[in-house]
Amino acid sequence: MVEKLIMINWGYVLILFLLGFLTYKRKSLDALGSVVMIVMGIIIIFSAGFNWLLLILIFLILSLVATKFSKSYKKSLGEFEGRRTTKNVISNGIVAVMMAAFGGYYLSFVGGFIGAIATATADTLASEIGVLHQPRLITTFKKVEPGTDGAVSVLGTVAGMIGAAVIGICA
C-alpha cells in the first residue's frame, strides 16, 4: 500500500517537472521561478497530497490566462508583466506551502491554505484584468492611470472576487 502511494506521488512529481518545463518554455516563468514552483509543489504533494496541489494548479491556469489576456493592450500601457520571477512564485505560494507542510498534522491549516490560494488568485486577477479598465484611487476616488499604486477598478475588483470564489468552490 505504501509503495503504491509513493509511486503515485512520484507520478505527480513528474507532472510538476513537466509543468515547470512548460511554464519556462512558454516564458511564463523564469528558470529559477520554475524550479521554485516545482520544489513548492513537491512539498505540497508529499506533506498534504495531490488534492491540495490541484488548487495551486487552478491558480496557475487562471493567472496564466489573465496575464495573456489583452497582452497587446497591456504592452501599449506598459503594464504587461510577461515572464514572472522567483519573487512572484514565492510571494504567491509561500504561505500556502507552509500551510500544506503542517496541514497533515493540523487540520485547521486547510482553511489557511485555501485562503492563501484564494488571496493570491484574487490579487493576480484583479491586477491583470483590472488594468484594462479606468482605475480610481481608493482614498480619493480620482481617476488615475492604470498601474498606479493604491488604485482599483470595478473590473479588477470583480475579477478578483470571481477568482477567489473559483478557488473557494473548487476547494
Backbone as a ProteinNet text record, in pm:
[ID]
protein_1_A
[PRIMARY]
MVEKLIMINWGYVLILFLLGFLTYKRKSLDALGSVVMIVMGIIIIFSAGFNWLLLILIFLILSLVATKFSKSYKKSLGEFEGRRTTKNVISNGIVAVMMAAFGGYYLSFVGGFIGAIATATADTLASEIGVLHQPRLITTFKKVEPGTDGAVSVLGTVAGMIGAAVIGICA
[TERTIARY]
83.6	0	87.2	188.4	277.1	354.8	399.7	474.6	388.1	260.7	170.1	150.8	136.6	121.7	246	362.6	487.1	497.7	458.2	461.9	368	249.9	154.4	213.4	272.3	331.6	442.8	526.2	633.4	577.9	463.1	396.8	355.8	306	268.3	390.7	502	625.5	668.4	652.9	684.4	595.2	468.4	376.4	426.5	474	528.1	648.1	737.7	853.9	809.6	708.3	655.5	596.4	518.5	461.9	572	673.2	785.4	854	875.4	938.5	850.4	719.6	628.5	615.4	607.6	595.3	722.2	835.5	961.1	967.3	935.8	943.6	848	729.5	630.5	657.1	767.7	811.1	712.5	644.8	555.6	633.3	736.1	822.9	968.3	1053.5	1196.3	1243.5	1367.9	1419	1412.6	1461.3	1460.5	1317.5	1229.8	1089.3	1025.5	1059.1	1007.4	1059.8	1187	1245.7	1179.4	1161.5	1097.3	954.2	883.8	747.7	746.1	841.6	849.2	875.7	970.6	1003.4	882.3	813.9	694.3	588.4	571.3	474.5	508.8	636.7	680.6	650.9	677.3	647	498.1	416.3	270.8	227	276.8	235.9	269.9	393.5	436.6	390.5	351.5	305	153.1	84.7	-60.8	-136.4	-72.7	-138.9	-170.6	-204.2	-227.8	-350.7	-452.7	-573.3	-541.1	-447	-407.5	-336.3	-256.5	-183.4	-277.6	-391	-486.2	-529.6	-546.3	-585.4	-477.6	-352.3	-244.6	-239.6	-270	-272.5	-385.4	-498.3	-608.5	-564.1	-496.4	-440.4	-345.9	-258.4	-161.7	-232.6	-331.6	-404.9	-475.8	-547.1	-618.4	-523.4	-410	-316.6	-248.4	-216.8	-156.8	-253.8	-379.5	-481.2	-499.9	-508.4	-527.5	-408.3	-287.8	-168.7	-166.2	-202.6	-200.3	-319.3	-426.3	-546.3	-515.8	-550.1	-525.9	-379	-293.4	-148.9	-101.7	-149.6	-102.9	-147.1	-268.2	-315.6	-234.4	-208	-126.4	13.7	68.6	200.3	196.4	88.7	78.8	69.3	15.7	8.5	138.3	225.5	347.1	318.5	208.8	165.4	170.9	230.7	239	359.5	333.7	442	519.3	452.3	521	572.6	700.7	762.1	771.3	715.9	720.2	851.7	889.6	1017.8	997.6	1108.6	1107.8	1033.1	1052.3	985.5	833.4	779	635	591	669.1	634	633.6	737.5	746.7	638.4	618	519.1	377.5	347.3	213.9	198	308.8	296.1	349.1	428.8	496.5	399.1	296.5	200.7	126.9	86.5	16.7	106.1	232.4	325.2	342.4	354.1	368	241.4	126.2	0.7	-7.4	33.7	30.4	131.1	248.4	353.3	307.4	225.6	176.6	31.8	-33.3	-174.7	-203	-105.9	-124.3	-131.9	-78.3	-77.1	-187.2	-222.9	-323.5	-427	-541.6	-644.8	-688.3	-670.7	-713.6	-634.1	-518.8	-439.3	-499.3	-598.1	-663.4	-725.2	-792.5	-852.6	-748.1	-635.2	-526.8	-471.3	-460.8	-413.3	-509.2	-636.3	-737.5	-740.2	-734.1	-733.7	-612.8	-495.8	-374.7	-384.5	-436.9	-451	-559	-669.3	-776.4	-726.8	-646.4	-591.9	-496.5	-407.8	-313.2	-388.2	-491.5	-571	-643.6	-707.8	-780.3	-686.5	-570.3	-474.2	-424.4	-390.2	-337.9	-443.6	-563.6	-669	-709.6	-716.5	-751.8	-647.9	-521.7	-414.7	-413.2	-422.5	-410.6	-533.3	-650.4	-773.5	-810.7	-785.8	-821.9	-750.9	-632.3	-555.2	-624.3	-720.7	-791.8	-902.8	-929.4	-1039.2	-985	-1046.5	-1001.3	-1007.8	-892.6	-892.1	-911.1	-945.4	-958.8	-878.9	-825.1	-754.9	-853.9	-813.5	-900.8	-929.2	-839.2	-854.2	-937.5	-923.5	-991.9	-1092.7	-1091	-1176.5	-1147.7	-1034.2	-995.4	-947.5	-979.5	-931.8	-780.9	-712.7	-567.6	-529.9	-402.9	-353.6	-352.5	-377.2	-365	-225.3	-219.8	-92.2	-51.6	-130.1	-99.7	-120.4	-22	-35.1	-152.9	-231.7	-347	-471.1	-465.3	-580.9	-651.9	-782.4	-863.6	-962.8	-1009.5	-1114.9	-1227.3	-1344.2	-1458.8	-1430.8	-1378.6	-1348.8	-1247.9	-1143.1	-1042.1	-1097.4	-1179.7	-1240.3	-1330.9	-1411.1	-1499.6	-1417.3	-1313.1	-1226.8	-1162.9	-1117.5	-1058.5	-1159.3	-1279.8	-1383.9	-1418.8	-1426.4	-1457	-1343.9	-1219.2	-1104.1	-1104.1	-1129	-1134.8	-1250.9	-1364	-1479.3	-1452.3	-1382.4	-1348.3	-1264.4	-1165	-1080.7	-1164.1	-1248.6	-1333	-1427.1	-1486.9	-1578.6	-1502.8	-1387.5	-1307.6	-1256.5	-1227.9	-1180.2	-1291.2
-120	0	125.1	128.5	245	262	149	155.1	213.9	175	227.9	378.5	422.8	565.1	642.2	588.6	655	663.5	556.5	557.1	663.1	676.1	777.5	915.9	940.5	1070.8	1103.4	1005.3	1032	1060.4	1001.1	1034.3	1180.8	1229.3	1370.7	1460.9	1415.2	1492	1505.9	1398.6	1406.6	1508.6	1512.6	1613.6	1753.7	1770.3	1900.3	1941.4	1846.4	1877.3	1917.6	1850.2	1885.1	2026.2	2057	2191.8	2297.1	2266.7	2359	2386.6	2280.1	2295.7	2378.3	2347.1	2419.2	2567.2	2597.2	2738.2	2815.8	2748.4	2814	2828.9	2723.3	2724.5	2827.3	2843.1	2939.8	3081.3	3097.8	3226.7	3285.7	3196.2	3241	3259.4	3175.7	3185	3182.2	3249.5	3236.4	3100.5	3065.1	2931.8	2904.8	2998.3	2977.7	2974.7	3056.4	3054.7	2919.7	2857.4	2724	2620.3	2630.9	2536.5	2552.8	2676.8	2702.4	2650.6	2668.8	2617.9	2466	2397.8	2252.2	2210.4	2276.2	2242.7	2264.6	2377.4	2403.9	2296.6	2257.8	2154.1	2020.8	1986.5	1861.2	1863.5	1975.2	1987.2	1966.4	2027.2	2013.9	1869.6	1806.5	1669.1	1574.4	1580.7	1483.9	1517.1	1640.7	1673.2	1675.9	1714.2	1728.2	1648.3	1615.6	1535.6	1613	1537	1595.5	1685.6	1653.4	1737.4	1881.7	1900.8	2036.7	2104.4	2028	2083.7	2128.5	2061.4	2098	2244.1	2294.3	2435	2528.9	2494.9	2579.5	2569.1	2452.2	2438.4	2520.8	2526.7	2612.2	2758.6	2799.4	2934.8	2959.4	2864.5	2878.7	2900.3	2818.7	2830.4	2965	3002.8	3130.5	3248.7	3244.1	3356.7	3362.5	3248.4	3248.5	3303.4	3262.9	3313	3464.1	3508.6	3651.4	3734.6	3681.5	3754	3769.1	3665.3	3670.1	3745.2	3761.9	3829.5	3976	4019.7	4156.5	4195.9	4103	4122.9	4247.4	4266.6	4381.3	4513.2	4518.3	4640.4	4670	4567.6	4585.5	4633.7	4580.1	4625.7	4773	4815.1	4956.1	5048.7	4998.1	5075.4	5067.9	4973.6	4948.8	4869.6	4793	4719.2	4568.2	4520	4376.1	4322.5	4233.9	4182	4072.1	3993.7	3889.4	3778.2	3751.2	3640.6	3673.4	3585	3602.8	3548.5	3598	3560.8	3477	3438.2	3364.3	3442.2	3573	3658.7	3641.7	3637.5	3617.4	3480.7	3378.7	3242.3	3231.9	3284.5	3277	3360.6	3482.1	3568.7	3513.8	3446.2	3389.2	3252	3182.8	3046.2	3011.6	3097.2	3057.7	3029.8	3110.9	3087.7	2956.2	2932.3	2807.4	2686.4	2696.3	2585.3	2559	2664.2	2646.7	2583.6	2626.9	2568.2	2420.5	2387.4	2247.7	2163.1	2219.5	2144.6	2100.6	2181.2	2147.9	2099.3	2108.4	2072	1926.3	1838.3	1696.6	1667.7	1758.8	1739.9	1819.7	1931.7	2019.6	2054.6	1994.5	2013.1	2159.3	2239.2	2378.9	2458.5	2407.9	2478.7	2468.3	2381.8	2369.8	2503.5	2567.5	2698.3	2802.2	2797.4	2890.1	2866.9	2740.9	2706.6	2759.1	2729.4	2774.4	2926.5	2991.9	3137.9	3197.6	3135.5	3185.5	3175.7	3064.5	3047.1	3141	3153.8	3244.3	3388.5	3427.8	3563.5	3587.9	3493.2	3507.3	3515	3433.3	3434	3567	3613.2	3740.2	3855.5	3859.1	3966.9	3964.5	3845.7	3834.3	3872.4	3819.9	3851.5	3998.1	4052.8	4194.3	4282.9	4247.2	4326	4309.9	4186.4	4158.8	4203.1	4187.8	4225.2	4369.9	4412.8	4548.1	4657.3	4628.8	4727.4	4762.3	4682.7	4705.6	4809	4854.7	4948.2	5067.9	5181.6	5304.3	5289.7	5293.4	5278.2	5412.2	5401.3	5517.3	5492.2	5599.6	5586.8	5544.8	5454.4	5403	5509.7	5606.9	5708.8	5827.8	5870.4	5992	5966.8	5848	5808.9	5887.8	5958.1	6028.1	5927.8	5953.8	5868.4	5884.4	5771.5	5771.3	5674.4	5675.1	5585.5	5440.7	5344.3	5203.3	5173.6	5093.9	5057.5	5144.6	5247.9	5337.2	5263.2	5272.9	5210.5	5271.2	5185.9	5232.4	5254	5216.3	5234.8	5101.4	5108.7	4990.7	5023.2	4918.8	4937.1	4838.8	4872.2	4783.6	4649.3	4653.6	4531	4444.7	4506.1	4431.8	4374.1	4450.6	4402.9	4283.1	4291.7	4179.9	4057.9	4078.8	3967	3900.6	3980.3	3925.8	3845.8	3897	3825.7	3693.6	3694.6	3571.5	3470.1	3516.8	3427.7	3363.3	3442.5	3387.2	3289.2	3321.1	3233.4	3100.2	3104.6	2981.1	2891.4	2948.8	2869.8	2814.3	2896.7	2850.5	2737.7	2750.3	2646.2	2517.3	2530.8	2412.3	2343	2421.9	2362.7	2280.5
0	0	0	87.3	96.7	-33.3	-91.5	-216.8	-328.1	-331.3	-433.2	-414.8	-290.7	-261.5	-303.5	-276.2	-314.6	-466.5	-537.5	-683.5	-738.8	-680.8	-725.6	-703.8	-586.9	-559.6	-658.5	-692.3	-788	-926.6	-958.5	-1085.2	-1087	-974.1	-963.9	-973	-918.2	-926.7	-1072.7	-1149.8	-1292.6	-1363.2	-1323.9	-1379.5	-1343.6	-1220.5	-1179	-1264.4	-1289.8	-1373.9	-1514.5	-1566.6	-1698	-1696.2	-1592.9	-1580.6	-1566	-1487	-1471.3	-1602.8	-1681	-1812.2	-1905.5	-1907	-1996.4	-1959.9	-1830.4	-1791.8	-1824.4	-1817.5	-1856.2	-2008.4	-2079.6	-2225.9	-2285.7	-2225.5	-2275.4	-2225.2	-2152.6	-2100	-1999.5	-1925.6	-1819.2	-1689.2	-1667.5	-1550	-1595	-1518.3	-1546.3	-1494.4	-1524.5	-1490	-1340	-1259.5	-1114.9	-1060.8	-1117.1	-1076.6	-1102.5	-1216	-1246.8	-1148.8	-1114.1	-1017.9	-881	-836.7	-707.3	-708.7	-819.7	-832.1	-815.5	-877.6	-866.4	-721.8	-656.8	-517.2	-426.9	-444.7	-363.5	-388.6	-513.2	-546.3	-482.4	-482.5	-419.8	-269.9	-206.6	-63.2	-39.4	-122.2	-105.7	-128.2	-233.8	-264.4	-150	-100.6	-0.8	140.5	165.4	300	310.9	203.7	212.9	107.6	-1.8	-104.5	-231.2	-332.9	-464.5	-468.3	-389.6	-389.9	-353	-261.8	-223.7	-340.2	-410.8	-524.1	-634.9	-648.8	-753.5	-742.9	-621.3	-605.6	-659.9	-636.6	-688.9	-841.4	-894.8	-1040.5	-1101.1	-1032.4	-1078.4	-1075.2	-967.1	-960.3	-1077.6	-1105.2	-1213.6	-1347.2	-1375.6	-1501.8	-1511.2	-1405.3	-1407.3	-1424.1	-1355.3	-1363.9	-1500.2	-1559.7	-1693.3	-1797.2	-1787.6	-1880.5	-1861.4	-1737.1	-1709.5	-1756.9	-1741.3	-1784.1	-1935.5	-2007.8	-2154.8	-2213	-2132.9	-2180.9	-2214.1	-2334.2	-2382.9	-2370.6	-2406.2	-2395.4	-2470	-2592.2	-2671.4	-2609.8	-2555.6	-2491.1	-2365.3	-2286.2	-2165.6	-2201.6	-2311.6	-2356.5	-2394.4	-2460.5	-2500	-2378.9	-2268.8	-2144.7	-2065	-2102.6	-2025.3	-1899.5	-1900.1	-1781.8	-1799	-1908.6	-1928.8	-1853.7	-1757.7	-1674.8	-1745.7	-1828.2	-1903.2	-1815.6	-1826.6	-1754.1	-1605.1	-1523.2	-1377.6	-1324	-1207.5	-1148.5	-1022.4	-964.5	-838.9	-731.6	-730.3	-631.5	-640.1	-762.3	-778.7	-727.3	-759.2	-717.8	-565.6	-503.2	-357.2	-290.6	-338.5	-273.4	-286.9	-396.9	-414.5	-350.5	-321.9	-276	-139.4	-78.3	45.6	160.6	175.4	284.4	260.6	136.7	105	130.5	93.3	115.3	264.6	343.2	488.5	547.3	500.3	549.1	510.6	389.2	344.6	421.1	446.8	516.5	654.9	720.1	853.3	853.1	738.2	727.7	753	725.5	752.1	900.9	981.1	1126	1195.8	1137.2	1197.5	1090.6	1100.8	1000.1	985.8	1090.4	1083.2	980	936.2	835.9	696.1	677.9	547.9	508.3	601.8	573.8	539.1	607.3	575.8	436.8	399.2	265.3	159	176.5	80.2	74.4	190	194.2	124.6	141.5	77.1	-74.5	-124	-269.5	-323.3	-250.3	-293.9	-298.1	-200.9	-196.8	-312.6	-337.8	-449.6	-582.3	-596.5	-719.3	-735.9	-629.2	-636	-670.3	-606.3	-631.1	-775.3	-823.9	-959.7	-1063	-1048.6	-1144.7	-1138.1	-1018.1	-1004.8	-1072.8	-1058.3	-1120.4	-1271.1	-1317.7	-1461.2	-1540.8	-1484.3	-1554.5	-1523.2	-1401.8	-1360.1	-1437.8	-1487.9	-1563.3	-1695.9	-1736.9	-1862.5	-1849.6	-1730	-1702.7	-1626.3	-1642	-1575.5	-1422.7	-1356.3	-1209.8	-1138	-1013.2	-925.7	-799	-742.5	-615.3	-507.9	-425.6	-320.7	-215.2	-200.6	-96.4	-140.4	-266.5	-312.3	-423.9	-481.3	-593.5	-721.7	-727.4	-850.1	-953.2	-1080.9	-1188.5	-1202.6	-1218.4	-1234.9	-1346.7	-1382.8	-1487.2	-1437.7	-1528.6	-1489.4	-1436.1	-1331.7	-1271.4	-1154.9	-1125.2	-1013.7	-881.5	-792.8	-661.1	-586.5	-523.5	-446.9	-531.1	-657.9	-745.6	-767.6	-781	-807.9	-918.6	-983.8	-1083.2	-1052.7	-1100.4	-1079.8	-1146.7	-1268.8	-1341.7	-1266.6	-1213.6	-1138.5	-1010.2	-941.6	-817.2	-842.9	-948.4	-983	-1024.8	-1104.4	-1145.8	-1023.8	-928.8	-806.7	-726.3	-715.4	-640.8	-707.7	-840.2	-913.3	-895.4	-903.7	-884.5	-747.8	-644	-508.1	-494	-555.7	-549.2	-620	-733	-804.6	-715.3	-649.7	-559.9	-444.3	-385.1	-274	-316.7	-431.7	-480.7	-510.9	-575.3	-607.1	-480.9	-378.6	-252.4	-189.6
[MASK]
+++++++++++++++++++++++++++++++++++++++++++++++++++++++++++++++++++++++++++++++++++++++++++++++++++++++++++++++++++++++++++++++++++++++++++++++++++++++++++++++++++++++++++

